[in-house]
mmCIF file of C-alpha atoms in Angstrom:
data_model
loop_
_atom_site.group_PDB
_atom_site.id
_atom_site.type_symbol
_atom_site.label_atom_id
_atom_site.label_comp_id
_atom_site.label_asym_id
_atom_site.label_seq_id
_atom_site.Cartn_x
_atom_site.Cartn_y
_atom_site.Cartn_z
ATOM 1 C CA MET H 1 192.147 88.081 92.847
ATOM 2 C CA THR H 2 194.590 85.667 94.579
ATOM 3 C CA THR H 3 197.618 85.041 93.417
ATOM 4 C CA ASP H 4 196.832 81.463 92.058
ATOM 5 C CA GLN H 5 194.110 83.045 89.938
ATOM 6 C CA ILE H 6 196.873 85.552 88.371
ATOM 7 C CA PRO H 7 197.327 83.879 84.693
ATOM 8 C CA LEU H 8 200.792 83.134 83.838
ATOM 9 C CA GLU H 9 202.363 84.495 80.889
ATOM 10 C CA LYS H 10 204.340 81.871 79.100
ATOM 11 C CA HIS H 11 208.022 82.069 78.876
ATOM 12 C CA VAL H 12 209.136 84.184 75.775
ATOM 13 C CA THR H 13 212.831 84.383 74.891
ATOM 14 C CA GLY H 14 214.371 87.174 74.321
ATOM 15 C CA ALA H 15 217.740 88.076 72.198
ATOM 16 C CA THR H 16 219.405 90.247 70.798
ATOM 17 C CA ILE H 17 220.637 90.108 67.676
ATOM 18 C CA TRP H 18 223.542 92.798 66.397
ATOM 19 C CA LEU H 19 224.231 93.250 62.955
ATOM 20 C CA THR H 20 227.318 95.083 61.998
ATOM 21 C CA GLY H 21 229.171 96.293 59.017
ATOM 22 C CA LEU H 22 230.009 99.234 57.182
ATOM 23 C CA PRO H 23 227.798 102.329 56.466
ATOM 24 C CA SER H 24 225.223 101.581 54.023
ATOM 25 C CA ALA H 25 225.803 97.531 53.928
ATOM 26 C CA GLY H 26 222.103 97.164 54.415
ATOM 27 C CA LYS H 27 221.858 96.685 58.489
ATOM 28 C CA THR H 28 218.638 98.754 59.187
ATOM 29 C CA THR H 29 216.554 97.770 56.193
ATOM 30 C CA ILE H 30 217.514 94.075 56.845
ATOM 31 C CA ALA H 31 216.455 94.409 60.621
ATOM 32 C CA TYR H 32 213.452 96.376 59.637
ATOM 33 C CA GLU H 33 212.366 93.656 57.536
ATOM 34 C CA LEU H 34 212.737 91.009 60.030
ATOM 35 C CA ALA H 35 211.068 92.847 62.744
ATOM 36 C CA GLY H 36 208.210 93.152 60.647
ATOM 37 C CA ARG H 37 208.745 89.612 59.937
ATOM 38 C CA LEU H 38 208.445 88.705 63.817
ATOM 39 C CA ARG H 39 205.555 90.716 64.660
ATOM 40 C CA ASP H 40 203.538 89.250 62.168
ATOM 41 C CA GLU H 41 204.449 86.017 64.176
ATOM 42 C CA GLY H 42 203.194 87.425 67.469
ATOM 43 C CA HIS H 43 207.171 88.282 68.692
ATOM 44 C CA ARG H 44 207.912 91.037 70.898
ATOM 45 C CA VAL H 45 210.353 93.170 68.865
ATOM 46 C CA GLU H 46 212.481 96.378 69.075
ATOM 47 C CA VAL H 47 214.823 97.908 66.262
ATOM 48 C CA LEU H 48 217.336 100.403 68.470
ATOM 49 C CA ASP H 49 218.526 102.224 65.403
ATOM 50 C CA GLY H 50 222.232 103.478 65.336
ATOM 51 C CA ASP H 51 220.996 106.726 64.192
ATOM 52 C CA GLU H 52 218.087 107.591 66.572
ATOM 53 C CA ILE H 53 220.669 106.239 69.596
ATOM 54 C CA ARG H 54 222.963 108.772 68.240
ATOM 55 C CA GLU H 55 220.004 111.568 68.719
ATOM 56 C CA PHE H 56 218.760 110.346 71.546
ATOM 57 C CA LEU H 57 220.812 108.187 74.174
ATOM 58 C CA SER H 58 224.243 109.195 72.810
ATOM 59 C CA ALA H 59 223.700 112.341 71.922
ATOM 60 C CA GLY H 60 227.009 114.326 72.417
ATOM 61 C CA LEU H 61 229.536 111.758 71.587
ATOM 62 C CA GLY H 62 231.841 112.422 68.997
ATOM 63 C CA PHE H 63 233.576 109.524 66.937
ATOM 64 C CA SER H 64 236.608 108.762 68.629
ATOM 65 C CA ARG H 65 237.330 105.290 69.589
ATOM 66 C CA GLU H 66 236.462 105.750 73.195
ATOM 67 C CA ASP H 67 233.152 107.308 71.793
ATOM 68 C CA ARG H 68 232.323 104.926 69.743
ATOM 69 C CA HIS H 69 232.816 102.278 72.599
ATOM 70 C CA THR H 70 230.820 104.597 74.840
ATOM 71 C CA ASN H 71 228.110 104.217 72.011
ATOM 72 C CA VAL H 72 227.986 100.653 71.560
ATOM 73 C CA GLN H 73 228.098 99.968 75.370
ATOM 74 C CA ARG H 74 224.866 102.075 75.949
ATOM 75 C CA ILE H 75 223.340 100.090 73.468
ATOM 76 C CA GLY H 76 224.443 96.647 74.477
ATOM 77 C CA PHE H 77 223.198 97.692 77.707
ATOM 78 C CA VAL H 78 219.607 98.767 76.429
ATOM 79 C CA ALA H 79 219.774 95.921 74.024
ATOM 80 C CA GLU H 80 220.114 93.752 76.795
ATOM 81 C CA LEU H 81 217.766 94.949 79.295
ATOM 82 C CA LEU H 82 215.211 94.455 76.768
ATOM 83 C CA ALA H 83 216.153 90.667 75.805
ATOM 84 C CA SER H 84 216.332 89.570 79.578
ATOM 85 C CA ASN H 85 212.657 90.732 79.456
ATOM 86 C CA GLY H 86 211.541 88.727 76.073
ATOM 87 C CA VAL H 87 212.279 91.301 73.616
ATOM 88 C CA LYS H 88 213.566 90.147 69.909
ATOM 89 C CA VAL H 89 216.593 93.083 70.031
ATOM 90 C CA LEU H 90 217.231 94.024 66.308
ATOM 91 C CA VAL H 91 220.729 96.841 66.784
ATOM 92 C CA PRO H 92 221.574 97.616 63.251
ATOM 93 C CA VAL H 93 224.835 99.709 64.973
ATOM 94 C CA ILE H 94 227.790 99.752 63.091
ATOM 95 C CA ALA H 95 230.307 98.859 65.871
ATOM 96 C CA PRO H 96 233.356 98.659 64.009
ATOM 97 C CA PHE H 97 235.744 97.296 66.913
ATOM 98 C CA ALA H 98 235.915 94.127 67.931
ATOM 99 C CA ASP H 99 236.426 94.513 71.171
ATOM 100 C CA SER H 100 233.813 96.481 71.660
ATOM 101 C CA ARG H 101 230.944 94.154 70.257
ATOM 102 C CA GLU H 102 233.199 91.019 72.728
ATOM 103 C CA ALA H 103 231.812 93.286 75.977
ATOM 104 C CA VAL H 104 228.067 93.522 74.383
ATOM 105 C CA ARG H 105 228.483 89.661 74.151
ATOM 106 C CA LYS H 106 229.832 88.961 77.538
ATOM 107 C CA ARG H 107 227.565 91.348 78.867
ATOM 108 C CA HIS H 108 224.737 89.072 77.271
ATOM 109 C CA GLN H 109 226.203 86.108 78.645
ATOM 110 C CA GLN H 110 226.742 86.985 82.204
ATOM 111 C CA GLU H 111 222.880 87.988 82.663
ATOM 112 C CA GLY H 112 222.072 84.768 80.453
ATOM 113 C CA SER H 113 220.802 86.651 77.825
ATOM 114 C CA ALA H 114 221.194 85.268 73.867
ATOM 115 C CA TYR H 115 222.760 87.327 71.246
ATOM 116 C CA PHE H 116 223.814 86.688 68.188
ATOM 117 C CA GLU H 117 226.153 88.499 66.376
ATOM 118 C CA VAL H 118 225.499 89.188 62.526
ATOM 119 C CA HIS H 119 228.049 90.542 59.626
ATOM 120 C CA VAL H 120 226.361 92.440 56.884
ATOM 121 C CA ALA H 121 229.463 92.124 54.401
ATOM 122 C CA THR H 122 228.832 94.122 52.014
ATOM 123 C CA PRO H 123 231.948 95.549 50.216
ATOM 124 C CA VAL H 124 232.609 99.072 50.426
ATOM 125 C CA GLU H 125 232.440 100.033 46.577
ATOM 126 C CA VAL H 126 228.700 98.689 46.867
ATOM 127 C CA CYS H 127 228.043 100.353 50.135
ATOM 128 C CA SER H 128 229.007 103.785 48.056
ATOM 129 C CA VAL H 129 226.432 103.461 45.543
ATOM 130 C CA ARG H 130 223.808 102.719 48.279
ATOM 131 C CA ASP H 131 224.523 105.566 50.284
ATOM 132 C CA VAL H 132 221.737 107.639 50.992
ATOM 133 C CA LYS H 133 223.589 109.738 53.447
ATOM 134 C CA GLY H 134 225.931 111.084 50.910
ATOM 135 C CA LEU H 135 228.565 109.969 53.874
ATOM 136 C CA TYR H 136 230.851 108.312 50.868
ATOM 137 C CA ALA H 137 231.064 111.074 48.674
ATOM 138 C CA LYS H 138 231.246 113.687 51.351
ATOM 139 C CA GLN H 139 234.690 111.740 52.242
ATOM 140 C CA ALA H 140 235.698 111.499 48.729
ATOM 141 C CA ALA H 141 235.499 115.539 48.092
ATOM 142 C CA GLY H 142 236.971 115.991 51.782
ATOM 143 C CA GLU H 143 234.439 117.342 53.540
ATOM 144 C CA ILE H 144 234.359 114.479 56.558
ATOM 145 C CA SER H 145 236.579 112.215 57.832
ATOM 146 C CA GLY H 146 236.416 109.357 60.048
ATOM 147 C CA LEU H 147 234.173 107.301 57.848
ATOM 148 C CA THR H 148 234.369 103.453 58.724
ATOM 149 C CA GLY H 149 235.580 101.615 56.691
ATOM 150 C CA VAL H 150 237.361 104.151 54.436
ATOM 151 C CA ASP H 151 239.661 106.232 56.552
ATOM 152 C CA ASP H 152 238.732 104.944 60.070
ATOM 153 C CA PRO H 153 239.370 101.027 61.044
ATOM 154 C CA TYR H 154 236.291 98.775 60.774
ATOM 155 C CA GLU H 155 237.398 95.344 62.686
ATOM 156 C CA GLU H 156 235.469 92.528 60.541
ATOM 157 C CA PRO H 157 233.920 90.075 62.816
ATOM 158 C CA THR H 158 236.071 86.847 62.293
ATOM 159 C CA ALA H 159 233.471 84.377 63.732
ATOM 160 C CA PRO H 160 230.157 85.731 63.353
ATOM 161 C CA ASP H 161 226.748 83.849 64.197
ATOM 162 C CA LEU H 162 225.922 84.730 60.354
ATOM 163 C CA ARG H 163 227.312 86.613 57.912
ATOM 164 C CA ILE H 164 225.229 88.213 55.274
ATOM 165 C CA GLU H 165 226.371 89.208 51.892
ATOM 166 C CA SER H 166 223.538 91.330 51.169
ATOM 167 C CA HIS H 167 224.674 92.610 47.677
ATOM 168 C CA THR H 168 224.261 88.860 46.237
ATOM 169 C CA GLN H 169 220.662 88.363 47.721
ATOM 170 C CA THR H 170 217.597 90.323 48.169
ATOM 171 C CA VAL H 171 216.294 91.923 51.420
ATOM 172 C CA GLN H 172 213.893 89.430 52.093
ATOM 173 C CA GLU H 173 216.451 86.521 51.679
ATOM 174 C CA SER H 174 218.713 88.062 53.781
ATOM 175 C CA ALA H 175 215.805 88.207 56.734
ATOM 176 C CA ALA H 176 215.040 84.890 55.801
ATOM 177 C CA ALA H 177 218.341 83.665 56.731
ATOM 178 C CA LEU H 178 218.419 85.577 59.923
ATOM 179 C CA HIS H 179 215.163 83.938 61.324
ATOM 180 C CA ALA H 180 216.250 80.671 59.949
ATOM 181 C CA LEU H 181 219.611 80.790 62.795
ATOM 182 C CA LEU H 182 216.967 82.573 65.423
ATOM 183 C CA THR H 183 214.820 79.478 64.576
ATOM 184 C CA GLU H 184 217.793 77.019 64.373
ATOM 185 C CA ARG H 185 219.225 78.539 67.951
ATOM 186 C CA ASN H 186 215.298 77.738 69.397
ATOM 187 C CA VAL H 187 214.984 81.527 69.977
ATOM 188 C CA LEU H 188 211.949 81.210 67.939
#
């Protein structure tokens, strides 16, 4: 087969959609809901789950500011690599520090990849009730410290591309709002 006979793939727009928010805000649930919808529409999608990343890509890192920054930069690198190859990358990762998130955004801009910051803005009181891992209860009992948004800082985005208040809408409504953003920004 000669090169003029090889079918060309249509251009597929990739993007990184970073869902930031407190632990148990609903980031991962929304990401998987949207991922299913996007796959049903024929998009290439990956979810870079923070817990899985910690286990496989960032094993050995702790929760100091420096380690958290390193973790976010590693995830950002992988996300941009996938996005630059036409994948819609959903990243439900706390990323508590604004400068770490901004460094990931700049990497995407430098590489020409779309990047969206989504703040899943769920109040800490709601997160503590939803908490399936028991982190808030362990922190309250003094068993752990350094819980983001409780006794460790969380810097809310000042100008996210989208703010989702998951405590006032269903998972499907949250995913639909995110889908609408991606459509509006010509990623879908």
